[in-house]
GROMACS .gro file of C-alpha atoms in nm:
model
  238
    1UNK     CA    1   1.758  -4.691  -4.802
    2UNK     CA    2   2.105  -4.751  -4.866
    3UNK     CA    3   2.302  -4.439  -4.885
    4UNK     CA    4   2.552  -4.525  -5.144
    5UNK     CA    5   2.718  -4.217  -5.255
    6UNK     CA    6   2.696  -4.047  -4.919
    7UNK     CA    7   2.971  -4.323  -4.787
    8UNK     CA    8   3.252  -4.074  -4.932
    9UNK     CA    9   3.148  -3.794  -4.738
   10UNK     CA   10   3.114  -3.994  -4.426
   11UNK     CA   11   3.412  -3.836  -4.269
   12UNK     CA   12   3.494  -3.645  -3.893
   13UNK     CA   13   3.638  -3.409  -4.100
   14UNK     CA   14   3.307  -3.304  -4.354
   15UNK     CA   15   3.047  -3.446  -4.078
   16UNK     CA   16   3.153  -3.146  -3.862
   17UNK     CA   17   3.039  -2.923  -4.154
   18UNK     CA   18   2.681  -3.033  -4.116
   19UNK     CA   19   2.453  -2.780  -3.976
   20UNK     CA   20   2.135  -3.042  -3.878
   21UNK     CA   21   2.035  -3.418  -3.986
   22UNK     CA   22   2.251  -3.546  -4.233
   23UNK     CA   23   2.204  -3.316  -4.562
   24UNK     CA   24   2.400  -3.518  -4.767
   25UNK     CA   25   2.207  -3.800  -4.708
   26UNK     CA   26   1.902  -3.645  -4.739
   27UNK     CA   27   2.023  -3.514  -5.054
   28UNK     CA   28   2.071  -3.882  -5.194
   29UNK     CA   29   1.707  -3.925  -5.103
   30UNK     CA   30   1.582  -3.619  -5.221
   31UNK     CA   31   1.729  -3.697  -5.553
   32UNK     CA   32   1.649  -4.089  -5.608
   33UNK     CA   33   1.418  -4.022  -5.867
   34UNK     CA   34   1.646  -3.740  -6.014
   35UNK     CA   35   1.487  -3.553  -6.360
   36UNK     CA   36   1.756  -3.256  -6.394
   37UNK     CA   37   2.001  -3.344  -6.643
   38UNK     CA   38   2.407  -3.354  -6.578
   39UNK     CA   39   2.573  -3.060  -6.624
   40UNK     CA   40   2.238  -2.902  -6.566
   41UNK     CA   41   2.258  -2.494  -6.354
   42UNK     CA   42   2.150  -2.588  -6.038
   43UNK     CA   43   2.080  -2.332  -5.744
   44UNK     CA   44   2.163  -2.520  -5.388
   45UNK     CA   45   1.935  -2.319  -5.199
   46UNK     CA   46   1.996  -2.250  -4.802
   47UNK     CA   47   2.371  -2.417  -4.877
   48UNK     CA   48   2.505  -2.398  -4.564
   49UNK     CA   49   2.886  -2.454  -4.551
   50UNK     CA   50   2.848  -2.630  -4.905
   51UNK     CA   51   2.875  -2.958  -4.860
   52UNK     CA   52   2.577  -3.017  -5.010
   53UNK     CA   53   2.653  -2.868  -5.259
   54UNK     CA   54   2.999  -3.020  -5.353
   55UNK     CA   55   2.806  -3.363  -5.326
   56UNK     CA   56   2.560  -3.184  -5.617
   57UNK     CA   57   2.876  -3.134  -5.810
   58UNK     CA   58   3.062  -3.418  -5.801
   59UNK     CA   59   2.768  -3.728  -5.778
   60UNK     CA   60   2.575  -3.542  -6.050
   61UNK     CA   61   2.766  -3.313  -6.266
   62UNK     CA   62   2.576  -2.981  -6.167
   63UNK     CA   63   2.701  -2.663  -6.220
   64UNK     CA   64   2.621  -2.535  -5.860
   65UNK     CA   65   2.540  -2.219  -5.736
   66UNK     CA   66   2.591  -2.268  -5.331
   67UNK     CA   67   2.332  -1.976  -5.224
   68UNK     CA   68   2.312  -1.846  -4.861
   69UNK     CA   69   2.299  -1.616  -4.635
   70UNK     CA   70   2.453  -1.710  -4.344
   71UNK     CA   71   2.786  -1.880  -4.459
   72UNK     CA   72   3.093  -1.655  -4.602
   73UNK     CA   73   3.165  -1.742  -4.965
   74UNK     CA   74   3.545  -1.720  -4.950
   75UNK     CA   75   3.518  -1.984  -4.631
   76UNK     CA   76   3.282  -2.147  -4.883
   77UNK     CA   77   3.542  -2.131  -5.203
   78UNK     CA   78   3.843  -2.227  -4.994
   79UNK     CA   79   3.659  -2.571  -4.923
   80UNK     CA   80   3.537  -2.621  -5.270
   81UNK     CA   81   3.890  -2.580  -5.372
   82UNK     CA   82   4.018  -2.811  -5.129
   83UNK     CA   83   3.742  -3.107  -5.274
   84UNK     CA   84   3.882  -3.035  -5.623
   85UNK     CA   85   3.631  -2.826  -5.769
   86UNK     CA   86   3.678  -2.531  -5.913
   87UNK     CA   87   3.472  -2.193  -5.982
   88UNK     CA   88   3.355  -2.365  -6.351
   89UNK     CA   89   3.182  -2.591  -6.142
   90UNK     CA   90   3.045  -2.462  -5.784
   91UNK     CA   91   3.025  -2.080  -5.709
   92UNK     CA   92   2.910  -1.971  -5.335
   93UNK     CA   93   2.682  -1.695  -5.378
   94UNK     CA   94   2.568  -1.487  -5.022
   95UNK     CA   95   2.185  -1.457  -5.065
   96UNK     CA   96   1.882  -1.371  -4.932
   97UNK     CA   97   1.617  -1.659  -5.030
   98UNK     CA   98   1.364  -1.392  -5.094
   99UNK     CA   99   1.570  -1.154  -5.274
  100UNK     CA  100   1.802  -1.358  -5.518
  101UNK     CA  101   2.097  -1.201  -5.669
  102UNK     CA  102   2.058  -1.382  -6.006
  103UNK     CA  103   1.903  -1.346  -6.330
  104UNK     CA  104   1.553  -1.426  -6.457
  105UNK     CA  105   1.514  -1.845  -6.553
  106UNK     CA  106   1.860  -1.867  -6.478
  107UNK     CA  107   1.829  -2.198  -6.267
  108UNK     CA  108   1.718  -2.556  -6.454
  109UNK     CA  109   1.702  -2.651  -6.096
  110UNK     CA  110   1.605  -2.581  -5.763
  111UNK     CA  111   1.752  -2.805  -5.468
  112UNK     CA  112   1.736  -2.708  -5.132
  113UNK     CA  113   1.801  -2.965  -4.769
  114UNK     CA  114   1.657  -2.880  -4.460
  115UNK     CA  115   1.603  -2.431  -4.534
  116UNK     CA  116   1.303  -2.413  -4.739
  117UNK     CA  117   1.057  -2.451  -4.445
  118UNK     CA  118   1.255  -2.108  -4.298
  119UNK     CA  119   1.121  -1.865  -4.591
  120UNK     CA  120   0.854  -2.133  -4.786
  121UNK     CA  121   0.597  -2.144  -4.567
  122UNK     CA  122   0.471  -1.750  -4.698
  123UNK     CA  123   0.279  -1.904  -4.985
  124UNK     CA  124   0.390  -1.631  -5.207
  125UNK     CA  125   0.711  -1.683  -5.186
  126UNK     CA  126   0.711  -1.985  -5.431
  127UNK     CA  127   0.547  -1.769  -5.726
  128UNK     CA  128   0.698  -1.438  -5.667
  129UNK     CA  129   1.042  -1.525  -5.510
  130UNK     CA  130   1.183  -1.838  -5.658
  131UNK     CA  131   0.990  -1.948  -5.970
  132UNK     CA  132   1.138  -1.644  -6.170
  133UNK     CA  133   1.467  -1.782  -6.122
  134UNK     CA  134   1.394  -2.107  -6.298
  135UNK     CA  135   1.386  -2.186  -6.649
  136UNK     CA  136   1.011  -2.340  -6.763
  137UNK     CA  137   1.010  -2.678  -6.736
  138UNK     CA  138   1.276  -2.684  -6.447
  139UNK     CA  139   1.259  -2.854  -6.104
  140UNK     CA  140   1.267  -2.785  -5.755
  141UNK     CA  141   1.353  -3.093  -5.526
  142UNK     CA  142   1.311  -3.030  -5.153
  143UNK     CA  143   1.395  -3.203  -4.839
  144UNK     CA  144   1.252  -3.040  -4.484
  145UNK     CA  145   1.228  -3.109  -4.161
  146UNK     CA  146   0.835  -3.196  -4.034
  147UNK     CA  147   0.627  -3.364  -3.833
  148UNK     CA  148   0.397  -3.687  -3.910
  149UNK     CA  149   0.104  -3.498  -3.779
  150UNK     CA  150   0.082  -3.107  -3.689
  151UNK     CA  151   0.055  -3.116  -3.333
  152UNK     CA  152   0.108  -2.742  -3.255
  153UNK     CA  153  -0.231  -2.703  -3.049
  154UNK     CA  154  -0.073  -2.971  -2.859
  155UNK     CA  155   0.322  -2.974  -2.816
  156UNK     CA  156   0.513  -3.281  -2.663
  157UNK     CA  157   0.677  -3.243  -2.361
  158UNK     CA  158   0.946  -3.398  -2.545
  159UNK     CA  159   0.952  -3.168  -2.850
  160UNK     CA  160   0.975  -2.867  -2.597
  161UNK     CA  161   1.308  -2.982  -2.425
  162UNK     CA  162   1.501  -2.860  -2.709
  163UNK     CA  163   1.252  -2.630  -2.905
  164UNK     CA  164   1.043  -2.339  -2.805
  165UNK     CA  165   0.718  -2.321  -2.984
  166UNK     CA  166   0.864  -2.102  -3.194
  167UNK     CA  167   1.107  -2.269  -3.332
  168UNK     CA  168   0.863  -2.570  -3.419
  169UNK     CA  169   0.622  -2.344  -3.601
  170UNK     CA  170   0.897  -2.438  -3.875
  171UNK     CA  171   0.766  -2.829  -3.897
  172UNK     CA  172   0.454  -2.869  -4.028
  173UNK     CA  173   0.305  -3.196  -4.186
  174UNK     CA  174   0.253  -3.329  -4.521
  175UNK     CA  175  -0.096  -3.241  -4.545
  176UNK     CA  176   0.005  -2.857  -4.461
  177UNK     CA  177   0.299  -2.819  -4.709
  178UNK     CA  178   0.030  -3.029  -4.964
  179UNK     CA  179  -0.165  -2.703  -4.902
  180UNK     CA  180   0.179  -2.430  -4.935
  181UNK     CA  181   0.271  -2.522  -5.286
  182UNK     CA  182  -0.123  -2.626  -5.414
  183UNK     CA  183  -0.145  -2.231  -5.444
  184UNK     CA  184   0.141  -2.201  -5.644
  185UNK     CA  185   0.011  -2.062  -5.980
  186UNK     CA  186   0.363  -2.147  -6.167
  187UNK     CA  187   0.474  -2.484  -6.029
  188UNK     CA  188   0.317  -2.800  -6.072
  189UNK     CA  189   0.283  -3.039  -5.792
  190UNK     CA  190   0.483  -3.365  -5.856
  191UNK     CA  191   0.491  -3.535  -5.566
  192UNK     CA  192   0.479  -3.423  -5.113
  193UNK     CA  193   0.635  -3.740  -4.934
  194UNK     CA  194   0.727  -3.865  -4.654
  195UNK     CA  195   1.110  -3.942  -4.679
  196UNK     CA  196   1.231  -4.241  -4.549
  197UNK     CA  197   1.538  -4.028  -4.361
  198UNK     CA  198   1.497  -3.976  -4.025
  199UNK     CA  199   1.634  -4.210  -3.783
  200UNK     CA  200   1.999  -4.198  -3.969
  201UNK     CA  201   2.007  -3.837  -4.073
  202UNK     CA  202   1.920  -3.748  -3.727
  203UNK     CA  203   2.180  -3.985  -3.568
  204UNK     CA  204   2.426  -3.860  -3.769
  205UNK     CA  205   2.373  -3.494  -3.653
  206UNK     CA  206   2.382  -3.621  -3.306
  207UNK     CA  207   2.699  -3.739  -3.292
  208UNK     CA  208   2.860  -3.433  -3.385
  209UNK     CA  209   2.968  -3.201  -3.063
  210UNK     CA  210   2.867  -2.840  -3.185
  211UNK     CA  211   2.608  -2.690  -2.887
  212UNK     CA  212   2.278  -2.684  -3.150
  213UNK     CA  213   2.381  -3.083  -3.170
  214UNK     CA  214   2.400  -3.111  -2.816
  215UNK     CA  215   2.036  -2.927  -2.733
  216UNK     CA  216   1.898  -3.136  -2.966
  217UNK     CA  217   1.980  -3.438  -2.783
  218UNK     CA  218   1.755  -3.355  -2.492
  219UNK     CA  219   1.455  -3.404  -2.708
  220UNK     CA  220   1.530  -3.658  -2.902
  221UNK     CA  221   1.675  -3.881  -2.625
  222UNK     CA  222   1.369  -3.840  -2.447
  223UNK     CA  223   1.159  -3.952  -2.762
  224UNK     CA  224   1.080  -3.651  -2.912
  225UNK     CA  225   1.161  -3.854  -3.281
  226UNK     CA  226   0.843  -4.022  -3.325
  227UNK     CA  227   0.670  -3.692  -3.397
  228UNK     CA  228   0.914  -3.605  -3.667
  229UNK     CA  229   0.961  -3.692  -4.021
  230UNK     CA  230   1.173  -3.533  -4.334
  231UNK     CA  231   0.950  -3.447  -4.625
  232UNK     CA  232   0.985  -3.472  -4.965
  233UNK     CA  233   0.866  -3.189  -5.225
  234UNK     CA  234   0.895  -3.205  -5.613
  235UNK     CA  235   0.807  -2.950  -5.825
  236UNK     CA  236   0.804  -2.819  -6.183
  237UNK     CA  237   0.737  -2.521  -6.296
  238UNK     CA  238   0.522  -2.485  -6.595
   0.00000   0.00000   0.00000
């Protein structure tokens, strides 16, 4: 697809914010078929630096709620700042995934790039640990890293030049995340996809110089692409 709104945030400057493939572009993806309304209350889960979810803010008129753990919210706010936003319209939050510091259906909308398979794949964490943050009727739009066919009984010599087998036990295939959120009691299944990001998103990353970019380019150098996919998930909760 053409990535039209991601062009703005094709910088050296933002690019270098990016913690894995592409999330902004991912993000366009993700939200193609977008159902939350502007100015909708939107939780950015697994944030990151917040680029994400500055892109959230400013291509959709969110109210954002940049939510994670591993990031510092004043590093967070200062950078908000600096893209013209202000705390009316993006707020970094330091949270667990599993133990959110917000109120009960406070969220029209879930969105979360390249986190959810870290703390999703427990399949009661969608019911018990998310779902009671979202209003009824909300969304939750997902975009995660997989593979076109599980293949853990079986890893690729290519695969394992950047990953251990632990680390893939985090991409699983459509089929298996079909399965995850099919036992969700509260959430409707809209749609599992394959995305059409991969290639780009993963080029992207590739470029940039940071040592988790540079393992990664053992593997997928070598190949190791053609067993991976991004995946689309879109839920409502009912």
């Amino acid at each position: 697809m053409k990535y039209i709104l991601s062009q703005k945030y094709n910088t050296q400057e933002l690019m270098a914010k990016i913690m894995g493939p592409n999330p902004v572009k991912l993000a366009e993806e993700l939200l193609s078929d977008c159902k939350i309304p502007e100015n909708a209350v939107v939780c950015d889960l697994g944030s990151g630096q917040g680029l994400t979810s500055v892109f959230l803010a400013k291509e959709y008129g969110f109210k954002v709620y940049a939510a994670d753990l591993w990031s510092e919210p004043e590093e967070n706010r200062k950078f908000f700042y600096s893209m013209g936003l202000d705390d009316e319209q993006i707020v970094p939050v330091k949270a667990y995934a599993a133990n959110l510091p917000f109120e009960k259906e406070f969220f029209d909308a879930v969105v979360s790039m390249d986190s959810y398979n870290y703390f999703g794949r427990d399949t009661e964490y969608l019911d018990s640990k998310l779902l009671p943050y979202v209003k009824s009727g909300g969304y939750i739009y997902i975009a995660i890293p997989g593979m076109k066919r599980d293949c853990h009984d079986n890893l690729p010599q290519e695969l394992l030049l950047s990953w251990t087998p632990e680390q893939l036990e985090y991409m699983h295939d459509i089929p298996y995340w079909t399965n995850i959120v099919s036992k969700s009691q509260g959430a409707e299944v809209i749609s599992v996809t394959e995305m059409e990001s991969n290639d780009e998103v993963w080029s992207d990353w590739l470029k940039q110089e940071n040592e988790y970019a540079v393992g990664d380019r053992r593997a997928m150098e070598a190949g190791g692409g053609k067993y991976l996919n991004f995946i689309k998930i879109v839920l409502k909760k009912r």
